[in-house]
Short mmCIF file of C-alpha atoms in Angstrom, two decimals:
data_model
loop_
_atom_site.label_atom_id
_atom_site.label_comp_id
_atom_site.label_asym_id
_atom_site.label_seq_id
_atom_site.Cartn_x
_atom_site.Cartn_y
_atom_site.Cartn_z
CA MET A 1 -49.69 32.09 -15.74
CA PRO A 2 -50.00 28.43 -14.75
CA MET A 3 -47.83 25.91 -16.57
CA LEU A 4 -49.85 23.30 -18.43
CA MET A 5 -47.97 20.07 -19.01
CA SER A 6 -49.05 17.11 -21.11
CA VAL A 7 -45.76 15.16 -20.99
CA ILE A 8 -43.70 14.93 -17.82
CA GLU A 9 -40.18 13.45 -17.90
CA PHE A 10 -36.60 14.14 -16.84
CA GLN A 11 -33.45 13.12 -18.69
CA ASP A 12 -29.95 13.57 -17.29
CA PRO A 13 -27.26 13.43 -20.02
CA THR A 14 -24.53 14.17 -17.45
CA GLY A 15 -25.42 11.31 -15.11
CA GLU A 16 -24.54 13.50 -12.13
CA ILE A 17 -27.98 14.68 -10.94
CA MET A 18 -29.31 12.76 -7.96
CA VAL A 19 -32.73 14.41 -7.64
CA LYS A 20 -34.67 16.75 -9.92
CA ARG A 21 -37.77 18.81 -9.20
CA VAL A 22 -40.35 19.44 -11.96
CA PRO A 23 -41.06 22.30 -12.23
CA ASP A 24 -38.04 23.95 -10.61
CA GLU A 25 -40.29 26.21 -8.51
CA GLY A 26 -43.91 26.27 -7.57
CA THR A 27 -46.42 23.90 -9.10
CA ALA A 28 -47.60 22.98 -12.57
CA GLU A 29 -51.08 22.31 -13.86
CA TRP A 30 -51.68 18.88 -15.29
CA VAL A 31 -54.75 17.18 -16.67
CA THR A 32 -55.76 13.58 -16.80
CA GLY A 33 -54.45 11.87 -19.87
CA SER A 34 -51.01 13.45 -19.53
CA HIS A 35 -48.09 11.12 -20.06
CA LEU A 36 -45.44 10.51 -17.42
CA ILE A 37 -42.16 8.98 -18.63
CA VAL A 38 -39.83 7.59 -15.97
CA GLN A 39 -36.38 6.66 -17.23
CA HIS A 40 -34.47 3.50 -16.30
CA GLY A 41 -33.13 3.72 -12.75
CA GLN A 42 -35.53 6.54 -11.80
CA ILE A 43 -38.55 6.77 -9.58
CA ALA A 44 -41.03 9.67 -9.69
CA PHE A 45 -43.07 11.10 -6.80
CA PHE A 46 -45.99 13.50 -7.14
CA TYR A 47 -46.58 16.08 -4.44
CA ARG A 48 -49.82 17.98 -3.86
CA ASP A 49 -50.31 20.48 -1.07
CA GLY A 50 -46.79 19.66 0.18
CA ARG A 51 -47.49 15.97 0.67
CA GLN A 52 -46.50 12.86 -1.25
CA ALA A 53 -49.41 11.73 -3.36
CA ASP A 54 -48.35 8.94 -5.70
CA CYS A 55 -45.11 7.34 -6.93
CA PHE A 56 -44.24 5.73 -10.25
CA SER A 57 -41.46 3.35 -11.28
CA GLU A 58 -39.69 3.33 -14.65
CA GLY A 59 -41.85 3.21 -17.77
CA ARG A 60 -44.60 5.25 -19.48
CA HIS A 61 -47.67 6.06 -17.43
CA VAL A 62 -50.96 7.75 -18.38
CA LEU A 63 -52.19 9.93 -15.56
CA ASP A 64 -55.82 9.11 -14.79
CA THR A 65 -57.95 8.05 -11.85
CA ARG A 66 -56.61 4.51 -12.11
CA THR A 67 -52.92 5.40 -11.93
CA MET A 68 -53.41 8.36 -9.56
CA PRO A 69 -55.98 7.67 -6.82
CA ILE A 70 -55.66 11.30 -5.77
CA LEU A 71 -57.53 12.31 -8.90
CA SER A 72 -60.66 10.48 -7.77
CA LYS A 73 -61.12 13.15 -5.12
CA LEU A 74 -60.91 15.85 -7.78
CA ALA A 75 -63.33 14.24 -10.23
CA SER A 76 -66.03 16.56 -11.47
CA ILE A 77 -68.65 16.25 -14.17
CA ALA A 78 -67.92 19.82 -15.14
CA TYR A 79 -64.48 18.88 -16.36
CA GLY A 80 -65.58 15.83 -18.31
CA TRP A 81 -62.62 13.57 -18.99
CA LYS A 82 -60.04 16.32 -18.50
CA ILE A 83 -59.55 16.80 -14.78
CA PRO A 84 -57.03 19.58 -14.04
CA PHE A 85 -54.88 19.42 -10.95
CA ARG A 86 -51.87 21.32 -9.65
CA ALA A 87 -48.84 19.46 -8.34
CA TYR A 88 -45.09 19.11 -8.67
CA ALA A 89 -42.93 16.03 -9.06
CA TYR A 90 -39.52 14.76 -7.99
CA PHE A 91 -37.44 12.41 -10.11
CA VAL A 92 -34.93 10.45 -8.02
CA GLN A 93 -31.97 8.61 -9.57
CA GLN A 94 -31.38 5.26 -7.86
CA LYS A 95 -28.04 4.47 -9.46
CA THR A 96 -24.72 4.50 -7.55
CA PHE A 97 -22.83 7.79 -7.59
CA HIS A 98 -19.08 7.19 -7.54
CA ASN A 99 -15.99 9.29 -6.76
CA LEU A 100 -17.68 11.78 -4.46
CA GLY A 101 -15.08 13.52 -2.35
CA TRP A 102 -14.73 14.60 1.25
CA GLY A 103 -12.00 16.39 3.13
CA THR A 104 -11.23 18.72 6.01
CA ASN A 105 -11.64 22.41 5.18
CA ALA A 106 -9.53 23.31 8.21
CA PRO A 107 -6.99 21.27 10.18
CA ILE A 108 -8.31 18.96 12.88
CA LEU A 109 -6.73 19.44 16.30
CA PHE A 110 -5.77 15.94 17.44
CA ARG A 111 -4.73 15.37 21.07
CA ASP A 112 -1.65 13.19 20.67
CA ALA A 113 -0.41 11.12 23.60
CA GLU A 114 3.22 11.88 22.73
CA PHE A 115 3.25 15.17 20.82
CA LYS A 116 0.47 16.77 22.89
CA ALA A 117 -1.51 18.50 20.10
CA VAL A 118 -1.13 17.99 16.35
CA ASN A 119 -3.08 19.57 13.49
CA LEU A 120 -4.13 16.90 11.00
CA ARG A 121 -5.78 17.04 7.61
CA ALA A 122 -7.64 14.19 5.93
CA ASN A 123 -9.42 13.51 2.66
CA GLY A 124 -10.91 10.63 0.73
CA SER A 125 -13.72 9.57 -1.57
CA PHE A 126 -17.00 7.68 -1.22
CA SER A 127 -19.84 6.18 -3.26
CA LEU A 128 -23.54 6.20 -2.36
CA ARG A 129 -27.02 5.66 -3.74
CA VAL A 130 -30.59 6.49 -2.76
CA GLU A 131 -31.88 3.34 -1.09
CA ASN A 132 -35.22 4.67 0.24
CA PRO A 133 -36.43 7.45 -2.10
CA SER A 134 -39.49 8.31 0.00
CA LEU A 135 -37.43 8.75 3.18
CA PHE A 136 -34.75 10.61 1.22
CA LEU A 137 -37.31 13.14 -0.10
CA ASP A 138 -38.94 13.60 3.28
CA THR A 139 -35.71 14.23 5.19
CA LEU A 140 -32.88 15.65 3.07
CA VAL A 141 -34.99 17.24 0.34
CA GLY A 142 -38.10 18.21 2.25
CA GLN A 143 -36.80 19.06 5.74
CA LYS A 144 -33.27 20.25 4.90
CA GLY A 145 -33.94 21.60 1.43
CA TYR A 146 -31.04 19.77 -0.29
CA GLU A 147 -32.39 19.57 -3.83
CA PHE A 148 -29.03 19.65 -5.66
CA THR A 149 -26.34 16.98 -5.85
CA PHE A 150 -23.53 19.27 -4.69
CA ALA A 151 -25.58 20.21 -1.61
CA ILE A 152 -26.12 16.53 -0.75
CA GLU A 153 -22.41 15.83 -1.36
CA ASN A 154 -21.43 18.68 0.99
CA PHE A 155 -23.81 17.31 3.62
CA VAL A 156 -22.22 13.86 3.44
CA ARG A 157 -18.74 15.42 3.47
CA ASP A 158 -19.41 17.40 6.66
CA LEU A 159 -20.97 14.34 8.26
CA THR A 160 -17.93 12.23 7.34
CA VAL A 161 -15.47 14.79 8.74
CA ALA A 162 -17.41 14.91 12.03
CA HIS A 163 -17.35 11.12 12.36
CA PHE A 164 -13.67 11.04 11.38
CA GLN A 165 -12.75 13.16 14.40
CA GLU A 166 -14.68 10.81 16.68
CA VAL A 167 -13.20 7.65 15.16
CA LEU A 168 -9.68 9.08 15.23
CA SER A 169 -9.91 9.83 18.95
CA ALA A 170 -11.35 6.40 19.70
CA HIS A 171 -8.86 4.32 17.69
CA LEU A 172 -5.62 6.30 17.79
CA THR A 173 -3.50 7.64 20.63
CA SER A 174 -0.44 8.81 18.72
CA ILE A 175 0.35 9.53 15.10
CA LEU A 176 3.30 7.16 15.48
CA ASP A 177 0.72 4.33 15.28
CA LEU A 178 -1.12 5.81 12.28
CA PRO A 179 0.37 3.52 9.58
CA ALA A 180 -0.67 0.41 11.51
CA ARG A 181 -4.16 1.73 12.38
CA THR A 182 -5.25 3.25 9.05
CA GLY A 183 -7.25 0.19 8.00
CA GLU A 184 -8.97 -0.05 11.37
CA ILE A 185 -9.85 3.66 11.26
CA ALA A 186 -11.25 3.33 7.72
CA LEU A 187 -13.55 0.45 8.70
CA ALA A 188 -14.85 2.24 11.78
CA LEU A 189 -15.44 5.44 9.79
CA LYS A 190 -17.30 3.58 7.05
CA GLN A 191 -19.61 1.90 9.57
CA ALA A 192 -20.36 5.16 11.39
CA VAL A 193 -21.16 7.07 8.19
CA HIS A 194 -23.21 4.15 6.84
CA ASP A 195 -25.43 4.07 9.92
CA GLU A 196 -25.90 7.84 9.88
CA LEU A 197 -26.86 8.04 6.21
CA ALA A 198 -29.42 5.22 6.60
CA GLN A 199 -31.56 7.68 8.60
CA TYR A 200 -31.87 9.81 5.45
CA GLY A 201 -32.62 7.01 2.99
CA LEU A 202 -29.05 6.94 1.60
CA GLU A 203 -26.82 3.88 1.39
CA LEU A 204 -23.05 4.25 1.65
CA ILE A 205 -21.70 1.82 -0.95
CA ASP A 206 -18.02 2.39 -0.28
CA LEU A 207 -15.68 4.73 1.55
CA MET A 208 -12.07 4.59 0.48
CA ARG A 209 -9.27 4.52 3.04
CA PRO A 210 -8.66 8.14 4.10
CA THR A 211 -5.38 9.94 3.53
CA VAL A 212 -4.15 11.65 6.70
CA THR A 213 -1.54 14.41 6.43
CA VAL A 214 0.64 15.53 9.35
CA PRO A 215 2.19 19.01 9.57
CA ASP A 216 5.54 19.59 7.91
CA GLU A 217 7.32 20.30 11.19
CA VAL A 218 6.21 16.97 12.69
CA ARG A 219 7.16 15.11 9.52
CA GLN A 220 10.61 16.73 9.49
CA ALA A 221 11.13 15.82 13.15
CA LEU A 222 10.24 12.20 12.39
CA ASP A 223 12.69 12.23 9.48
CA ARG A 224 15.47 13.41 11.82
CA ILE A 225 15.04 10.47 14.18
CA ALA A 226 14.42 7.90 11.42
CA PRO A 227 18.04 6.58 11.34
CA THR A 228 17.95 5.65 15.04
CA ARG A 229 14.24 4.82 15.26
CA GLN A 230 13.41 1.51 16.95
CA LEU A 231 10.01 0.10 17.86
CA GLU A 232 10.41 0.01 21.62
CA GLU A 233 9.08 1.78 24.68
CA GLY A 234 11.89 4.33 24.81
CA GLU A 235 11.34 5.52 21.22
CA VAL A 236 9.03 8.43 21.99
CA HIS A 237 11.18 9.50 24.93
CA ARG A 238 14.23 9.75 22.67
CA PHE A 239 12.24 11.89 20.25
CA GLN A 240 11.21 14.21 23.08
CA VAL A 241 14.83 14.50 24.18
CA LEU A 242 15.82 15.32 20.61
CA GLN A 243 13.18 18.06 20.53
CA GLN A 244 14.55 19.51 23.79
CA MET A 245 18.10 19.50 22.47
CA THR A 246 16.97 21.20 19.26
CA ALA A 247 15.13 23.88 21.21
CA LEU A 248 18.14 24.50 23.47
CA ARG A 249 20.49 24.69 20.52
CA GLU A 250 18.24 27.23 18.79
CA ALA A 251 17.90 29.26 21.98
CA ALA A 252 21.66 29.32 22.51
CA SER A 253 22.22 30.46 18.91
CA LEU A 254 20.05 33.56 19.33
CA GLY A 255 22.91 35.52 20.83
CA ASP A 256 22.55 38.67 22.98
CA GLY A 257 21.58 36.38 25.80
CA GLY A 258 24.70 37.01 27.87
CA ALA A 259 26.24 34.59 30.30
CA ILE A 260 22.84 33.50 31.61
CA THR A 261 21.70 32.10 28.24
CA ALA A 262 25.08 30.53 27.56
CA GLY A 263 25.26 28.94 31.00
CA PHE A 264 21.70 27.65 30.74
CA GLY A 265 22.33 26.23 27.28
CA LEU A 266 25.57 24.51 28.39
CA GLY A 267 24.26 23.10 31.67
CA ALA A 268 20.87 22.00 30.38
CA GLY A 269 22.40 20.68 27.18
CA MET A 270 24.82 18.47 29.13
CA ALA A 271 22.00 17.19 31.34
CA VAL A 272 19.80 16.41 28.37
CA ALA A 273 22.71 14.76 26.56
CA GLN A 274 23.36 12.54 29.58
CA GLN A 275 19.67 11.66 29.79
CA MET A 276 19.54 10.87 26.08
CA ALA A 277 22.67 8.75 26.25
CA ALA A 278 21.20 6.79 29.15
CA ASN A 279 18.09 5.95 27.13
CA LEU A 280 19.78 5.10 23.85
CA PRO A 281 20.45 1.39 23.33
CA ALA A 282 24.01 0.28 23.95
CA ALA A 283 26.10 -0.13 20.83
CA PRO A 284 27.00 -3.76 20.06
CA PRO A 285 30.67 -4.67 20.70
CA SER A 286 32.89 -4.47 17.63
CA PRO A 287 34.53 -7.74 16.49
CA PRO A 288 38.28 -8.22 17.07
CA PRO A 289 40.65 -7.61 14.14
CA LEU A 290 41.19 -10.46 11.71
CA PRO A 291 44.43 -12.46 12.24
CA ALA A 292 47.26 -11.73 9.82
CA ALA A 293 47.64 -14.26 7.01
CA VAL A 294 50.69 -16.57 7.26
CA GLN A 295 53.27 -16.02 4.51
CA TRP A 296 55.12 -19.07 3.20
CA HIS A 297 58.39 -19.46 1.26
CA ALA A 298 59.25 -22.52 -0.84
CA SER A 299 62.33 -24.01 -2.46
CA ILE A 300 61.59 -24.72 -6.12
CA ASP A 301 64.42 -26.05 -8.30
CA GLY A 302 66.95 -24.99 -5.68
CA LYS A 303 65.67 -21.38 -5.63
CA GLN A 304 63.78 -19.58 -2.85
CA VAL A 305 60.41 -18.23 -4.02
CA GLY A 306 57.62 -16.49 -2.16
CA PRO A 307 56.06 -15.30 -0.01
CA PHE A 308 52.83 -17.17 -0.74
CA SER A 309 49.53 -17.55 1.10
CA GLN A 310 48.36 -20.98 2.15
CA ASP A 311 45.67 -20.87 -0.57
CA THR A 312 48.40 -20.30 -3.17
CA LEU A 313 50.27 -23.34 -1.85
CA ALA A 314 47.11 -25.42 -2.18
CA ASN A 315 46.69 -24.36 -5.82
CA ALA A 316 50.36 -25.19 -6.51
CA ALA A 317 49.90 -28.63 -4.91
CA ARG A 318 46.89 -29.41 -7.12
CA ALA A 319 48.92 -28.34 -10.16
CA GLY A 320 51.78 -30.66 -9.17
CA GLN A 321 54.21 -27.77 -8.61
CA LEU A 322 54.34 -28.36 -4.83
CA THR A 323 54.90 -31.85 -3.40
CA ARG A 324 55.13 -33.23 0.07
CA ASP A 325 58.90 -33.26 -0.27
CA THR A 326 59.16 -29.60 -1.24
CA LEU A 327 61.03 -27.60 1.42
CA VAL A 328 58.99 -24.72 2.87
CA TRP A 329 59.49 -22.12 5.59
CA ARG A 330 57.42 -19.46 7.39
CA PRO A 331 58.17 -16.99 10.17
CA GLY A 332 58.39 -18.92 13.40
CA LEU A 333 60.01 -22.07 11.99
CA ALA A 334 63.61 -22.69 12.99
CA GLN A 335 64.56 -24.21 9.64
CA TRP A 336 63.22 -25.39 6.33
CA ALA A 337 61.04 -28.51 6.45
CA PRO A 338 59.31 -30.76 3.93
CA ALA A 339 55.74 -29.52 3.35
CA GLY A 340 54.25 -32.95 3.97
CA GLN A 341 55.67 -33.06 7.52
CA LEU A 342 53.96 -29.86 8.73
CA PRO A 343 50.50 -30.50 10.30
CA GLU A 344 49.29 -27.01 9.39
CA LEU A 345 49.78 -27.82 5.68
CA ALA A 346 47.97 -31.16 5.85
CA GLY A 347 44.92 -29.63 4.23
CA VAL A 348 46.98 -28.44 1.28
CA PHE A 349 47.48 -32.02 0.10
CA ASP A 350 43.95 -33.32 0.83
CA ALA A 351 43.08 -33.35 -2.86
CA VAL A 352 46.53 -34.52 -4.02
CA PRO A 353 47.03 -38.31 -4.17
CA PRO A 354 50.32 -39.69 -2.81
CA ALA A 355 53.10 -40.69 -5.19
CA LEU A 356 52.64 -44.02 -6.92
CA PRO A 357 54.88 -46.86 -5.66
CA PRO A 358 57.78 -47.80 -7.99
CA THR A 359 56.81 -50.25 -10.71
CA PRO A 360 58.72 -53.58 -10.39
CA PRO A 361 60.75 -54.64 -13.48
CA PRO A 362 59.08 -57.30 -15.65
CA PRO A 363 60.31 -60.93 -15.11
CA PRO A 364 62.95 -62.20 -17.60
CA GLN A 365 61.53 -64.05 -20.57
CA PRO A 366 63.21 -67.40 -21.66
CA ALA A 367 65.14 -67.16 -24.94
CA PRO A 368 63.67 -69.17 -27.82
CA PRO A 369 65.68 -72.25 -29.01
CA ASP A 370 67.97 -72.00 -32.01
CA ILE A 371 66.34 -72.69 -35.35
CA PRO A 372 67.93 -75.87 -37.02
CA GLU A 373 69.56 -75.56 -40.42
CA ARG A 374 67.71 -77.07 -43.39
CA PRO A 375 69.64 -79.74 -45.53
CA GLU A 376 70.43 -78.88 -49.13
CA ALA A 377 68.14 -80.55 -51.72
CA PRO A 378 69.82 -82.83 -54.49
CA ALA A 379 70.31 -81.24 -57.87
CA SER A 380 67.63 -82.11 -60.45
CA PRO A 381 68.67 -83.49 -63.91
CA GLU A 382 68.86 -80.97 -66.64
CA GLU A 383 65.98 -80.72 -68.97
CA GLY A 384 66.49 -82.63 -72.27
CA SER A 385 69.31 -84.93 -71.06
CA ALA A 386 68.78 -88.64 -71.12
CA PRO A 387 69.20 -90.53 -68.01
CA ALA A 388 72.31 -92.56 -67.65
#
């Protein structure tokens, strides 16, 4: 029974659907006057007889001969104002879809210039949007049949992995250079995927820097040589020698190999050890031992004290406990000597001022003259007596 639709719309509460077909299968029967509702960020395409007929941007549209020129070919007096037609529609979301993932399902065999062949794994994330909806529907949806978001995501993932192998071979010769080349590889991969997706009407908004994982055995081998690792031309050669020595040591430890295995392990091991020693950088010469500190003895208040270091003598001189006249002695001196007369102790008294010169006695002061005696005053007449 045909499906008769008067209102056509698509709402995505999840925000994860990139393209939606209405109806899911086959066609539906519409009539003029039906309402088409296109949500914000959507664009709707009508298909009739497998071909694109008309497209509509966001908003509410009334389907008639003005909005759908295809209906003018179907006009008939018999139908009056209600012209039936069969078609199906696609709603395409034009927003940006973030955090879509890609990764290698199986390890990638990478031809390494130093380690010969290494199995690598990689993964990352990307963001994209439908830039050209018409081209997108004609190619990915129409020709390839990718009508679901997960199918389109898987397509982009496989495409990214394929380009990753090409970019890796073009920009990397050894995994030893991977940390320094990761940014360069990411930019080249993003450009390659961007150009490829443009052919399908998709725009690659961003592709995060991929994470590349090396096998555990290679990582453990790199950890073993990390303490002696130097960025020089002989670095990889030393690692190869270390691998050879490890293999020989494991072979010799198998036992039951008789004298042949033991002799091979000893002879080859010595040869490899000599070769490795020849390629390792020479160790820097060790510094000579520090000279022994000189021990001093001093005569303080008529008593021998010590031994002291020269720094201790300097502290005693600043404190006034050691003077230039203090007798001192050290091994090698024939006899005691004043500290101020030894050149090697000149620095001890650099911050100590010399003794002040003796202060001259003050000049004698003249004695003051004798004070003269005062004469006695005459006696006054007694009160009340008459004068003679």
